[in-house]
mmCIF file of C-alpha atoms in Angstrom:
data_model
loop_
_atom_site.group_PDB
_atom_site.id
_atom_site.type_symbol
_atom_site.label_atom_id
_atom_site.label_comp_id
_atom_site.label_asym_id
_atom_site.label_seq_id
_atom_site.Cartn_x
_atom_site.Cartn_y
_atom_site.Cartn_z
ATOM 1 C CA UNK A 1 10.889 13.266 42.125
ATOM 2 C CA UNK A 2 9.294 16.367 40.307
ATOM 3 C CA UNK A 3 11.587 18.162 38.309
ATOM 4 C CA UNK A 4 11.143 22.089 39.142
ATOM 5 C CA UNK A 5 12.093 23.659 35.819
ATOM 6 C CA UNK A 6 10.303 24.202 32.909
ATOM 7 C CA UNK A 7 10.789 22.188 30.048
ATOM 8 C CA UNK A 8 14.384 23.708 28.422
ATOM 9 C CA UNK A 9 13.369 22.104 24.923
ATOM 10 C CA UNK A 10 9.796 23.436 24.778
ATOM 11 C CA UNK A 11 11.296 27.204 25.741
ATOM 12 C CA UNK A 12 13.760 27.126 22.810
ATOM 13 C CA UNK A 13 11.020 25.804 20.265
ATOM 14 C CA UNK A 14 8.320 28.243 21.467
ATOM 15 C CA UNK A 15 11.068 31.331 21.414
ATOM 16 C CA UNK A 16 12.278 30.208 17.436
ATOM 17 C CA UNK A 17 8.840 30.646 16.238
ATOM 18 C CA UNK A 18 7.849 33.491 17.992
ATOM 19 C CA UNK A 19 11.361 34.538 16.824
ATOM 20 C CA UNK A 20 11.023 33.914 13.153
ATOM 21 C CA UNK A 21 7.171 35.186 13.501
ATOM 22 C CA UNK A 22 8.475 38.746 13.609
ATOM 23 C CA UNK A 23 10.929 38.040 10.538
ATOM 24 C CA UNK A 24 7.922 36.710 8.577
ATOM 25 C CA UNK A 25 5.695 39.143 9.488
ATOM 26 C CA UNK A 26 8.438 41.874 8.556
ATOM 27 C CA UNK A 27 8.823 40.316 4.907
ATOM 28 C CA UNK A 28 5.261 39.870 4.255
ATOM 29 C CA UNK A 29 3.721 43.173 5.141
ATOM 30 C CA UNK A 30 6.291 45.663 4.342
ATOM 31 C CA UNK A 31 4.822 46.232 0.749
ATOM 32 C CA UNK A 32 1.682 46.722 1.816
ATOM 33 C CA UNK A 33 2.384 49.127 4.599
ATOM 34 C CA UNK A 34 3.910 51.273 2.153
ATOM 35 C CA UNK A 35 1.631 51.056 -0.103
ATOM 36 C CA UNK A 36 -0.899 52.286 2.491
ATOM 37 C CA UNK A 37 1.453 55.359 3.179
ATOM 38 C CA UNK A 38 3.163 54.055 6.281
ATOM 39 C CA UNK A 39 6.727 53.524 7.416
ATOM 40 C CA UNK A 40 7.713 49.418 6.053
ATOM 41 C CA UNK A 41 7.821 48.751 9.711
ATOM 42 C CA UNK A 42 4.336 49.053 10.659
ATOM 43 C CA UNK A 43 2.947 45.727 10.460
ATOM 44 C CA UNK A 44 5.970 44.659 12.438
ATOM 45 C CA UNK A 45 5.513 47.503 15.367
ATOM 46 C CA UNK A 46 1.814 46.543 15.025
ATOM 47 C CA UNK A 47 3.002 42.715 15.954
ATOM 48 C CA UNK A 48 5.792 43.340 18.878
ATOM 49 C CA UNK A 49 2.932 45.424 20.529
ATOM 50 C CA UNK A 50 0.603 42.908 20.261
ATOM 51 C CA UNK A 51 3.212 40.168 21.208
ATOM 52 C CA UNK A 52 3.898 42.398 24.286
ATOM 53 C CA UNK A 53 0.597 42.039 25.269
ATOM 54 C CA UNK A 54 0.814 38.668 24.324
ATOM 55 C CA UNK A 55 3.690 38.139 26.817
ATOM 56 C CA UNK A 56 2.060 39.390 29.737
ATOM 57 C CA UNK A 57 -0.523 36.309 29.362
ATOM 58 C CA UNK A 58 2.036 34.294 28.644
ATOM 59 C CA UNK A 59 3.562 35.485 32.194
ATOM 60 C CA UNK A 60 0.017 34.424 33.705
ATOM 61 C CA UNK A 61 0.180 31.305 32.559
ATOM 62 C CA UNK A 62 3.351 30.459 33.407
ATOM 63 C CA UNK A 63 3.561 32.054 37.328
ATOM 64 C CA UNK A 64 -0.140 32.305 38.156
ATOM 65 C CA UNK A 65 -1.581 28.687 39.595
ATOM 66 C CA UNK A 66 -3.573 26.652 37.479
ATOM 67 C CA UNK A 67 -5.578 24.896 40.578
ATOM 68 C CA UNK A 68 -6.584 28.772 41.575
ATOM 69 C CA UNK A 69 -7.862 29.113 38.168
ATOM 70 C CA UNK A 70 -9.392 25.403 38.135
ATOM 71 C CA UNK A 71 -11.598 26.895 41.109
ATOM 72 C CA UNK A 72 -12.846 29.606 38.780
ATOM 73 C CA UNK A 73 -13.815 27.754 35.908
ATOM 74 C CA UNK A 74 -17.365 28.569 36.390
ATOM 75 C CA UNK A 75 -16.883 32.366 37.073
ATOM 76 C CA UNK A 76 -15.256 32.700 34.101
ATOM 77 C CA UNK A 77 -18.060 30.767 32.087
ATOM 78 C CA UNK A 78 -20.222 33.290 32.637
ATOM 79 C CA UNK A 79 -17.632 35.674 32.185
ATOM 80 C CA UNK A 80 -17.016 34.226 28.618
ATOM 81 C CA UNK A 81 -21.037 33.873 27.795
ATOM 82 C CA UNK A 82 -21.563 37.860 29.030
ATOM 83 C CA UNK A 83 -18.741 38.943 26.595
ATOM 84 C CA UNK A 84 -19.700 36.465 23.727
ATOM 85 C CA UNK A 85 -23.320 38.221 23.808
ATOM 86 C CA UNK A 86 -22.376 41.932 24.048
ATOM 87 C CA UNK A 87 -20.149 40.457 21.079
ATOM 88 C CA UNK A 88 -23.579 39.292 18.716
ATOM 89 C CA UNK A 89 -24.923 42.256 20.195
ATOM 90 C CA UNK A 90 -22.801 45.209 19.540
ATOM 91 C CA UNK A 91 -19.482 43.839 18.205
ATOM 92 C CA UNK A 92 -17.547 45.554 15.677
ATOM 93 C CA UNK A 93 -18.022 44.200 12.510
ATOM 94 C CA UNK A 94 -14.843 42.318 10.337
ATOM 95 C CA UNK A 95 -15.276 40.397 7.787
ATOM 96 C CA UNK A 96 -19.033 39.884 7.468
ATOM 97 C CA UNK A 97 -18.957 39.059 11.589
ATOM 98 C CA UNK A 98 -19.081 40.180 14.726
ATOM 99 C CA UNK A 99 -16.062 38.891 16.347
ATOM 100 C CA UNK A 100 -14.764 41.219 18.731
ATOM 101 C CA UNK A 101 -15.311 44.265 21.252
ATOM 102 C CA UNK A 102 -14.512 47.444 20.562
ATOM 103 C CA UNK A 103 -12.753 48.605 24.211
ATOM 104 C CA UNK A 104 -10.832 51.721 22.612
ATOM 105 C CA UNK A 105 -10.626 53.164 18.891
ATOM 106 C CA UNK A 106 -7.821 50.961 17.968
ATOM 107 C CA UNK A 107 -8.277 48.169 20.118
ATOM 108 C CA UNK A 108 -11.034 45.538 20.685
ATOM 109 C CA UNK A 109 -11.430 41.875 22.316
ATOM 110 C CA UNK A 110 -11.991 38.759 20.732
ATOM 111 C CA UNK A 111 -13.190 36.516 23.217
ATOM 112 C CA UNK A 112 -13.751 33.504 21.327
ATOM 113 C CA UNK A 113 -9.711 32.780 20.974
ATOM 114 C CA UNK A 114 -10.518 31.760 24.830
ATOM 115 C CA UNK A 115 -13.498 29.801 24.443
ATOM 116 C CA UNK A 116 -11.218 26.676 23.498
ATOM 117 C CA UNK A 117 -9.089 27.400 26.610
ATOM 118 C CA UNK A 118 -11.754 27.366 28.894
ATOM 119 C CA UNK A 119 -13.365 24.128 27.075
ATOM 120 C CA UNK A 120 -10.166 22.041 27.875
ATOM 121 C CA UNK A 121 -9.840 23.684 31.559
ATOM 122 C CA UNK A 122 -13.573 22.853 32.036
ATOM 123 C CA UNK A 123 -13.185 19.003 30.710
ATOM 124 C CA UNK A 124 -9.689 18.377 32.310
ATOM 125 C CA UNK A 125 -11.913 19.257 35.661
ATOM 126 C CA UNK A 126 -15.160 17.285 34.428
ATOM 127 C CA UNK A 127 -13.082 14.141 33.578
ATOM 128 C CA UNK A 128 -10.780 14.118 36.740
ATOM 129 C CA UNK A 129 -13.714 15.442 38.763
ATOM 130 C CA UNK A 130 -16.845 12.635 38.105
ATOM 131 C CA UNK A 131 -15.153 10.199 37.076
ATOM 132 C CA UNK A 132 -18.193 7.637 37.506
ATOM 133 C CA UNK A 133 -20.478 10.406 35.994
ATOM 134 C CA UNK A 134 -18.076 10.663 32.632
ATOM 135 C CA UNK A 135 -19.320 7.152 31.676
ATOM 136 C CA UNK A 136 -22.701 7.654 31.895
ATOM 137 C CA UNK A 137 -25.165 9.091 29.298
ATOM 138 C CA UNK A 138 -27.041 11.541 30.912
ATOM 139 C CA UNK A 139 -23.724 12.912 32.301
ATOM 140 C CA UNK A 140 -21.876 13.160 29.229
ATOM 141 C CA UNK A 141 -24.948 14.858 27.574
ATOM 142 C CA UNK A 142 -25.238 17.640 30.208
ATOM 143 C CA UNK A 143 -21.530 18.051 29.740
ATOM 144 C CA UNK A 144 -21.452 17.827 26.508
ATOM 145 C CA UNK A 145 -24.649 20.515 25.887
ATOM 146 C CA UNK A 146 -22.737 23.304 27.915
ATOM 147 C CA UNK A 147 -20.100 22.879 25.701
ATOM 148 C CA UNK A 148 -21.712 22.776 22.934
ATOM 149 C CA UNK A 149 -23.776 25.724 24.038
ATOM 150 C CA UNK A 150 -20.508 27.975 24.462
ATOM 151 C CA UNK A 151 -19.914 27.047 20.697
ATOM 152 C CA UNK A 152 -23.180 27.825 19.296
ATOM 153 C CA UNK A 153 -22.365 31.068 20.622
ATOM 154 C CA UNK A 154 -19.319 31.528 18.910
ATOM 155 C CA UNK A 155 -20.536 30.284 15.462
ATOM 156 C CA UNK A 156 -23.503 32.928 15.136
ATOM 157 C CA UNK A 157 -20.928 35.224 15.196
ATOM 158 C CA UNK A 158 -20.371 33.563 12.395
ATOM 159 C CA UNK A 159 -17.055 32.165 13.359
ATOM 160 C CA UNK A 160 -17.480 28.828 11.823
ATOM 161 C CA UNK A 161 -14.136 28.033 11.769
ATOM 162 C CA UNK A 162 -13.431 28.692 15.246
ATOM 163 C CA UNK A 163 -16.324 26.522 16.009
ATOM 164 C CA UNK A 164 -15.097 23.911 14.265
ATOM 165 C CA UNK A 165 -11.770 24.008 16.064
ATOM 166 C CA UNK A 166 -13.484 23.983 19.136
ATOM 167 C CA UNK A 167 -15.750 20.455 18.832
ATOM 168 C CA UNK A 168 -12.299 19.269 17.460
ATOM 169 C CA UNK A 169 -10.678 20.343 21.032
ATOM 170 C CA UNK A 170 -13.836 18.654 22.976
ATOM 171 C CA UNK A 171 -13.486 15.620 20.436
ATOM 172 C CA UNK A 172 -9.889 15.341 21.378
ATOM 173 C CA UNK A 173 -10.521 15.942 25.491
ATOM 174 C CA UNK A 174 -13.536 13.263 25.057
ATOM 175 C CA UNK A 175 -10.595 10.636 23.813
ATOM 176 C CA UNK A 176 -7.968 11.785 26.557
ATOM 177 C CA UNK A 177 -10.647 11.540 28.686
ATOM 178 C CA UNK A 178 -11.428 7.770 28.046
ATOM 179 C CA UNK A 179 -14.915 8.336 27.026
ATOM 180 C CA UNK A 180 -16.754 5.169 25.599
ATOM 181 C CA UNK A 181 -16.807 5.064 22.010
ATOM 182 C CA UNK A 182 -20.653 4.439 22.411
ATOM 183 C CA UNK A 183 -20.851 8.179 23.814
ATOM 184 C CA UNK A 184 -18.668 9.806 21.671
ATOM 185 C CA UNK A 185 -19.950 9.089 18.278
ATOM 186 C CA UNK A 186 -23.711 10.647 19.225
ATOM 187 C CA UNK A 187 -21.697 13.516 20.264
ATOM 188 C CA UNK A 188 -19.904 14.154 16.937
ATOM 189 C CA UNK A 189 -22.758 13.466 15.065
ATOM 190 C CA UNK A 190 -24.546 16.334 16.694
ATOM 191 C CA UNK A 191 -21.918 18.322 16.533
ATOM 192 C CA UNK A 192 -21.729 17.892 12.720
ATOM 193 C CA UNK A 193 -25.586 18.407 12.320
ATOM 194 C CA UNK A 194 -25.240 21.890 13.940
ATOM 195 C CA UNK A 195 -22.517 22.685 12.135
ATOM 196 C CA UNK A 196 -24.257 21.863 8.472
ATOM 197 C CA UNK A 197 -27.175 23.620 9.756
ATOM 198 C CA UNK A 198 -25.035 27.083 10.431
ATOM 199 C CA UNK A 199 -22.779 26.542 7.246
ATOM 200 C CA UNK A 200 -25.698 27.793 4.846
ATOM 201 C CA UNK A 201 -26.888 30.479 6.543
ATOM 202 C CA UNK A 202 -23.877 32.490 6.440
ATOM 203 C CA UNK A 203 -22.644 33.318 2.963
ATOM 204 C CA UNK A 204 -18.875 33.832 3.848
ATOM 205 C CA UNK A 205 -18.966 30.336 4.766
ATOM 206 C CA UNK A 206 -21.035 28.503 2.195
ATOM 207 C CA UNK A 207 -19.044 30.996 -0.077
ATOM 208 C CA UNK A 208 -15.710 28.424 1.357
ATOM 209 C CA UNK A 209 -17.100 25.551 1.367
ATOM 210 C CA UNK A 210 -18.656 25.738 -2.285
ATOM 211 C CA UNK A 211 -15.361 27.197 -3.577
ATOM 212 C CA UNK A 212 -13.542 24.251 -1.915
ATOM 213 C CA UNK A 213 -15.606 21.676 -3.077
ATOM 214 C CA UNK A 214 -15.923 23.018 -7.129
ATOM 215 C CA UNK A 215 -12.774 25.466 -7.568
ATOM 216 C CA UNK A 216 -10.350 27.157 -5.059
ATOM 217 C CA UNK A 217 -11.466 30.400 -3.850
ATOM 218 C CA UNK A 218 -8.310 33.195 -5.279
ATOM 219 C CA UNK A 219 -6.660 33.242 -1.779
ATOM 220 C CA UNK A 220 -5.918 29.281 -2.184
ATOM 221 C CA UNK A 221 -5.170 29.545 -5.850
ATOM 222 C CA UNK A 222 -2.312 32.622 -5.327
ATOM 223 C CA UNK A 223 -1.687 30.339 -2.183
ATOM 224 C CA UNK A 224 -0.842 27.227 -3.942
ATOM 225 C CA UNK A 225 1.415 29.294 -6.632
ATOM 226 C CA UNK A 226 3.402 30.858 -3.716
ATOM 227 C CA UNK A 227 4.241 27.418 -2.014
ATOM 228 C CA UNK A 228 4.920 26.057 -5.622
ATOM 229 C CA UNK A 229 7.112 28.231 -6.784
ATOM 230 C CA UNK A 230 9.049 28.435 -3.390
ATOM 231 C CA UNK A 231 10.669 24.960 -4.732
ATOM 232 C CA UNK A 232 13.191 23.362 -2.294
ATOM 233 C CA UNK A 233 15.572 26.324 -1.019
ATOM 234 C CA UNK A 234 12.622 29.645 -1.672
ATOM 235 C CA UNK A 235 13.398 32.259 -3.381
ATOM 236 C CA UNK A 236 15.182 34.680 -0.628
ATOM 237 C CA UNK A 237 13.835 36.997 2.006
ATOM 238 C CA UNK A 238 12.165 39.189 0.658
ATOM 239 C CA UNK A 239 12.119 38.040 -3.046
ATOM 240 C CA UNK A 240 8.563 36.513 -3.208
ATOM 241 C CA UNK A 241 6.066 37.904 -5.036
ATOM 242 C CA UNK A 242 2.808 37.213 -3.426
ATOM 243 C CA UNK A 243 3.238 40.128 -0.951
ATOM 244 C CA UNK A 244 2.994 42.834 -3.589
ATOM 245 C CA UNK A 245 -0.876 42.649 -3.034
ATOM 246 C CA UNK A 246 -1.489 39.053 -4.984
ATOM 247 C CA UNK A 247 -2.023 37.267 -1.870
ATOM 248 C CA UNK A 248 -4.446 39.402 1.113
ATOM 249 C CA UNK A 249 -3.663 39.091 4.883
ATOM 250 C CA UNK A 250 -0.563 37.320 3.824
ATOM 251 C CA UNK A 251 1.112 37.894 6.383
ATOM 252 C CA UNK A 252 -1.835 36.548 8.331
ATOM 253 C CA UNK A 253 -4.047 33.982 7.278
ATOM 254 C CA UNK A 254 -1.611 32.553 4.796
ATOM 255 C CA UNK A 255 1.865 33.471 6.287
ATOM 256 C CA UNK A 256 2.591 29.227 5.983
ATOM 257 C CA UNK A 257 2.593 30.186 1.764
ATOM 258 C CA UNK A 258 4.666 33.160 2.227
ATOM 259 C CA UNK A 259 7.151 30.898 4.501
ATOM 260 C CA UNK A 260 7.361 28.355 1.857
ATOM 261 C CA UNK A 261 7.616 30.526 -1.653
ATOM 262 C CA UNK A 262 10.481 32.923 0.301
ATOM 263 C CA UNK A 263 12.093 29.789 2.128
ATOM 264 C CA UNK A 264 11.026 26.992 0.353
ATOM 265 C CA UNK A 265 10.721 23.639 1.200
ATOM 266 C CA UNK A 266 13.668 23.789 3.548
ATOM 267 C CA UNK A 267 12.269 26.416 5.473
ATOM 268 C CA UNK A 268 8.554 25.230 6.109
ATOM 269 C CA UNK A 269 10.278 21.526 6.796
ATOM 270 C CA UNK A 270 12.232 23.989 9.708
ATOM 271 C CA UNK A 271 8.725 25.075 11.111
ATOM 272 C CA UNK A 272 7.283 21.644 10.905
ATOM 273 C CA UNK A 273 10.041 20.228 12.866
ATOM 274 C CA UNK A 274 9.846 23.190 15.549
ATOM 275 C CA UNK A 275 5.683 22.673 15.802
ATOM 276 C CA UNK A 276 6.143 19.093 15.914
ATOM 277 C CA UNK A 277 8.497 19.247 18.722
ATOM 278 C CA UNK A 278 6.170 21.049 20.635
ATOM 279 C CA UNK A 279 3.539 18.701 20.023
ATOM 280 C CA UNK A 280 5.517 15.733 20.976
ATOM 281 C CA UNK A 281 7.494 17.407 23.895
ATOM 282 C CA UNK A 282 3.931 18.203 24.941
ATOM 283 C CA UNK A 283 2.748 14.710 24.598
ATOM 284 C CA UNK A 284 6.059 13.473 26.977
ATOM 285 C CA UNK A 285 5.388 16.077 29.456
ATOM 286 C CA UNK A 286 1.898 15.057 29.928
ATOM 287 C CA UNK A 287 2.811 11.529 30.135
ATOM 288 C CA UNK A 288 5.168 12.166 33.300
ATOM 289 C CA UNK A 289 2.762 13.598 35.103
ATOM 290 C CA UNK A 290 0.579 12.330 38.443
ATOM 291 C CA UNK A 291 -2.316 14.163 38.540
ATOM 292 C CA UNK A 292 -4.961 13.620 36.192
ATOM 293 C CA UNK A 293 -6.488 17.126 36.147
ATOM 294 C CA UNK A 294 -3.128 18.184 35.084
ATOM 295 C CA UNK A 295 -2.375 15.957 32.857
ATOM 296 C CA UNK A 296 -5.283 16.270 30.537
ATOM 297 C CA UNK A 297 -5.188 19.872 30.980
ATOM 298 C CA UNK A 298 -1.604 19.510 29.119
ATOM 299 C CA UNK A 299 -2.643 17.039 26.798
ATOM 300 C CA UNK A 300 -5.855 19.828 25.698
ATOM 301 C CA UNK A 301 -4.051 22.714 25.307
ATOM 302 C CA UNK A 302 -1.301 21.177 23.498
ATOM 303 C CA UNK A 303 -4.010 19.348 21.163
ATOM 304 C CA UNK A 304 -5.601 22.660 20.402
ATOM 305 C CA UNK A 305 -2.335 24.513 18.915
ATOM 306 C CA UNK A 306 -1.545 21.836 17.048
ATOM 307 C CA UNK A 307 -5.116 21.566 15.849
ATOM 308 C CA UNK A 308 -4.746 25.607 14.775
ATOM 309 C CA UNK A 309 -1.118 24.554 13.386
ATOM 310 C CA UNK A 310 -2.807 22.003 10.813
ATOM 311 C CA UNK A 311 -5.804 24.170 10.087
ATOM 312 C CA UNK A 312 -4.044 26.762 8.643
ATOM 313 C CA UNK A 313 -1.352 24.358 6.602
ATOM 314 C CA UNK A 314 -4.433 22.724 5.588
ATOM 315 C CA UNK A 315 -6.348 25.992 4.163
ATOM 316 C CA UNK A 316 -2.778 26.789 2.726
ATOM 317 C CA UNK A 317 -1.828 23.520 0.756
ATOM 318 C CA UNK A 318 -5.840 23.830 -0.364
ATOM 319 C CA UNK A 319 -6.560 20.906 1.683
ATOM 320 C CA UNK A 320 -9.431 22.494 3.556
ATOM 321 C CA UNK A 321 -11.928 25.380 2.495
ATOM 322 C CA UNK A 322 -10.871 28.656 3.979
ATOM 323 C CA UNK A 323 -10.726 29.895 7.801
ATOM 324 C CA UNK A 324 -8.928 32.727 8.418
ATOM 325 C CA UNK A 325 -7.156 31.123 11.218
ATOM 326 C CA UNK A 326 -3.422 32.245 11.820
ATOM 327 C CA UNK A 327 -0.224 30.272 12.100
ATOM 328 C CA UNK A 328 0.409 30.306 16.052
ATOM 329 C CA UNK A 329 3.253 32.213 17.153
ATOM 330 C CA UNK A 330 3.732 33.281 13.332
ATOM 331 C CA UNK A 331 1.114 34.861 12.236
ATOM 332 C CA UNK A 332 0.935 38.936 12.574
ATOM 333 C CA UNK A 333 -0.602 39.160 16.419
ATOM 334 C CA UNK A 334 -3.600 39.616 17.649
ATOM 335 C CA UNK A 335 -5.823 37.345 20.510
ATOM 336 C CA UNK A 336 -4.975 33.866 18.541
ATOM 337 C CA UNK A 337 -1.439 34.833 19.690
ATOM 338 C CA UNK A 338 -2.773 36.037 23.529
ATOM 339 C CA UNK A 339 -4.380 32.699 24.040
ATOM 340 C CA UNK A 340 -1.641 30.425 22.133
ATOM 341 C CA UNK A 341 1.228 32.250 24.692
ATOM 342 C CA UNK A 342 -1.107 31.522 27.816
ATOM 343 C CA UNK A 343 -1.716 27.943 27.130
ATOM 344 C CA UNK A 344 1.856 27.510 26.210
ATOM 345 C CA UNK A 345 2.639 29.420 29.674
ATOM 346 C CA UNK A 346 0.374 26.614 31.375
ATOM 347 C CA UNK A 347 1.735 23.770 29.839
ATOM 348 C CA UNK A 348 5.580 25.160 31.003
ATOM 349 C CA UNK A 349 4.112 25.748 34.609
ATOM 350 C CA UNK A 350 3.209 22.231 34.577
ATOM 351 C CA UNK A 351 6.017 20.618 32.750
ATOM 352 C CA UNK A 352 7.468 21.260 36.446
ATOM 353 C CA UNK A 353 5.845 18.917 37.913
ATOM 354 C CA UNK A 354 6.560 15.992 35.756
ATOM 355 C CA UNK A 355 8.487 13.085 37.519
ATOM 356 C CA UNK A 356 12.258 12.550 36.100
#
């Protein structure tokens, strides 16, 4: 018997972090939106917008059918290919790349937060699909290219890091998917060539991986002091230091450091729990479900947050040269909150149909 309502547990975990995402954001960016001349609540309005808009995809994943959407996996590939050149072509520029469109003055899209979305929609199909072809070598390698090509598209931005994520999502679809061994390993290894080759040729990132590999780059150095010095309780909301400028995009691409020097160790244990309750609750949803498609469309999506989640603990703790990925559902909004909402939205539209 299928159970008809979402998944109670995964609502309340989702809602706490998107909850204390606005109090973080808050505390880490009203210094520096009054040092730029702006009300302290800027940042924050800047966020609830965006988590608005956020919400609305959220709302599509949750109400509109993923089997209508499985039909238009193709439409939307070229879709995502047309955007993702208009992107290398005439993107606005931020930080050294061209990773978004500009639509209006203050607005723009960044397509390649859905590139990993469609990657897991587009395997889920491919494995439940041809099953006999997912075995075979010159199947897999077609497959596999396509994908690949979609990601090659995405690095030149550069957007290495987003690259990377995304041969970690088809890595992790290739195991749902029960690929041989035999087929997955030439797969990585190409994967890795590609990415070594790009690596060099874009300064930002050799700049990473060269400060990771002699000295942390200053972002990781302030960021290790923050989570340091946060001990086991933190030192208050609102009493940390590395907001006052020490620490940029802090209340972005390092809002796990801010967490853990204002809240301590308590606090980040908190957020671990609540992301590793999604992960599992995930996990247990997919596992009660029937259909195949479905099932490893759950297991993907759920993969790739928690993929995102460890990235940016990772760059954080200085565990992994630097990416600029946000914390999901934490980090001060923009599309990496869009597309973590919508696959969150699918995975609750099909943690309905599990059996109980």
């Amino acid at each position: 018997m299928q159970s008809k309502r979402i998944d109670r547990t995964l609502v309340f975990c989702l809602l706490a972090l998107v909850v204390l995402g606005s109090v973080f954001v808050y505390s880490s960016s009203y210094y520096r939106a009054m040092r730029r001349g702006e009300d302290s609540i800027f940042y924050l309005l800047g966020h609830l917008k965006r988590l608005a808009i956020a919400s609305i995809f959220f709302a599509l994943g949750l109400f509109f059918p993923y089997e209508i959407m499985r039909k238009l996996i193709f439409p939307i590939f070229i879709v995502i290919v047309i955007f993702l050149f208009v992107t290398l072509l005439a993107g606005r520029v931020q930080y050294g790349a061209r990773r978004s469109i500009s639509l209006l003055s203050s607005f723009g899209l960044q397509i390649s937060e859905f590139v990993r979305i469609w990657l897991v929609f587009f395997l889920a199909n491919f494995f439940d699909s041809h099953r006999q072809t997912a075995n075979t070598r010159s199947g897999m390698l077609s497959t596999i290219m396509l994908c690949l090509f979609v990601v090659l598209l995405v690095a030149i931005q550069p957007s290495v890091s987003m690259a990377v994520i995304c041969v970690l999502v088809i890595t992790a679809m290739l195991i749902y998917g029960s690929t041989k061994l035999k087929l997955v390993f030439p797969i990585l290894a190409m994967s890795l060539v590609m990415l070594a080759i790009f690596v060099p040729v874009f300064p930002h990132a050799k700049y990473r991986l060269t400060g990771f590999m002699t000295n942390p780059v200053y972002q990781v150095q302030q960021s290790l002091i923050a989570i340091g010095s946060g001990g086991f309780f933190g030192k208050g909301s609102g009493a940390g230091l590395q907001k006052f400028l020490f620490l940029p995009r802090i209340h972005n691409d390092f809002i796990f450091a801010h967490i853990a020097e204002e809240f301590g160790f308590l606090g980040s244990f908190v957020v671990f729990v609540l992301y590793w309750q999604i992960f599992f609750r995930g996990l247990f949803i997919a596992g009660r479900l029937d259909d195949d498609f479905t099932k490893l469309l759950v297991l993907g999506l759920n993969t790739s947050i928690f993929i995102i989640f460890l990235v940016h603990v990772g760059v954080s703790m200085g565990l992994l040269p630097p990416t600029g990925v946000p914390l999901p559902f934490i980090s001060f909004g923009g599309w990496s909150l869009v597309a973590n909402l919508f696959a969150m939205g699918v995975i609750l539209q099909a943690s309905r149909k599990r059996v109980v």
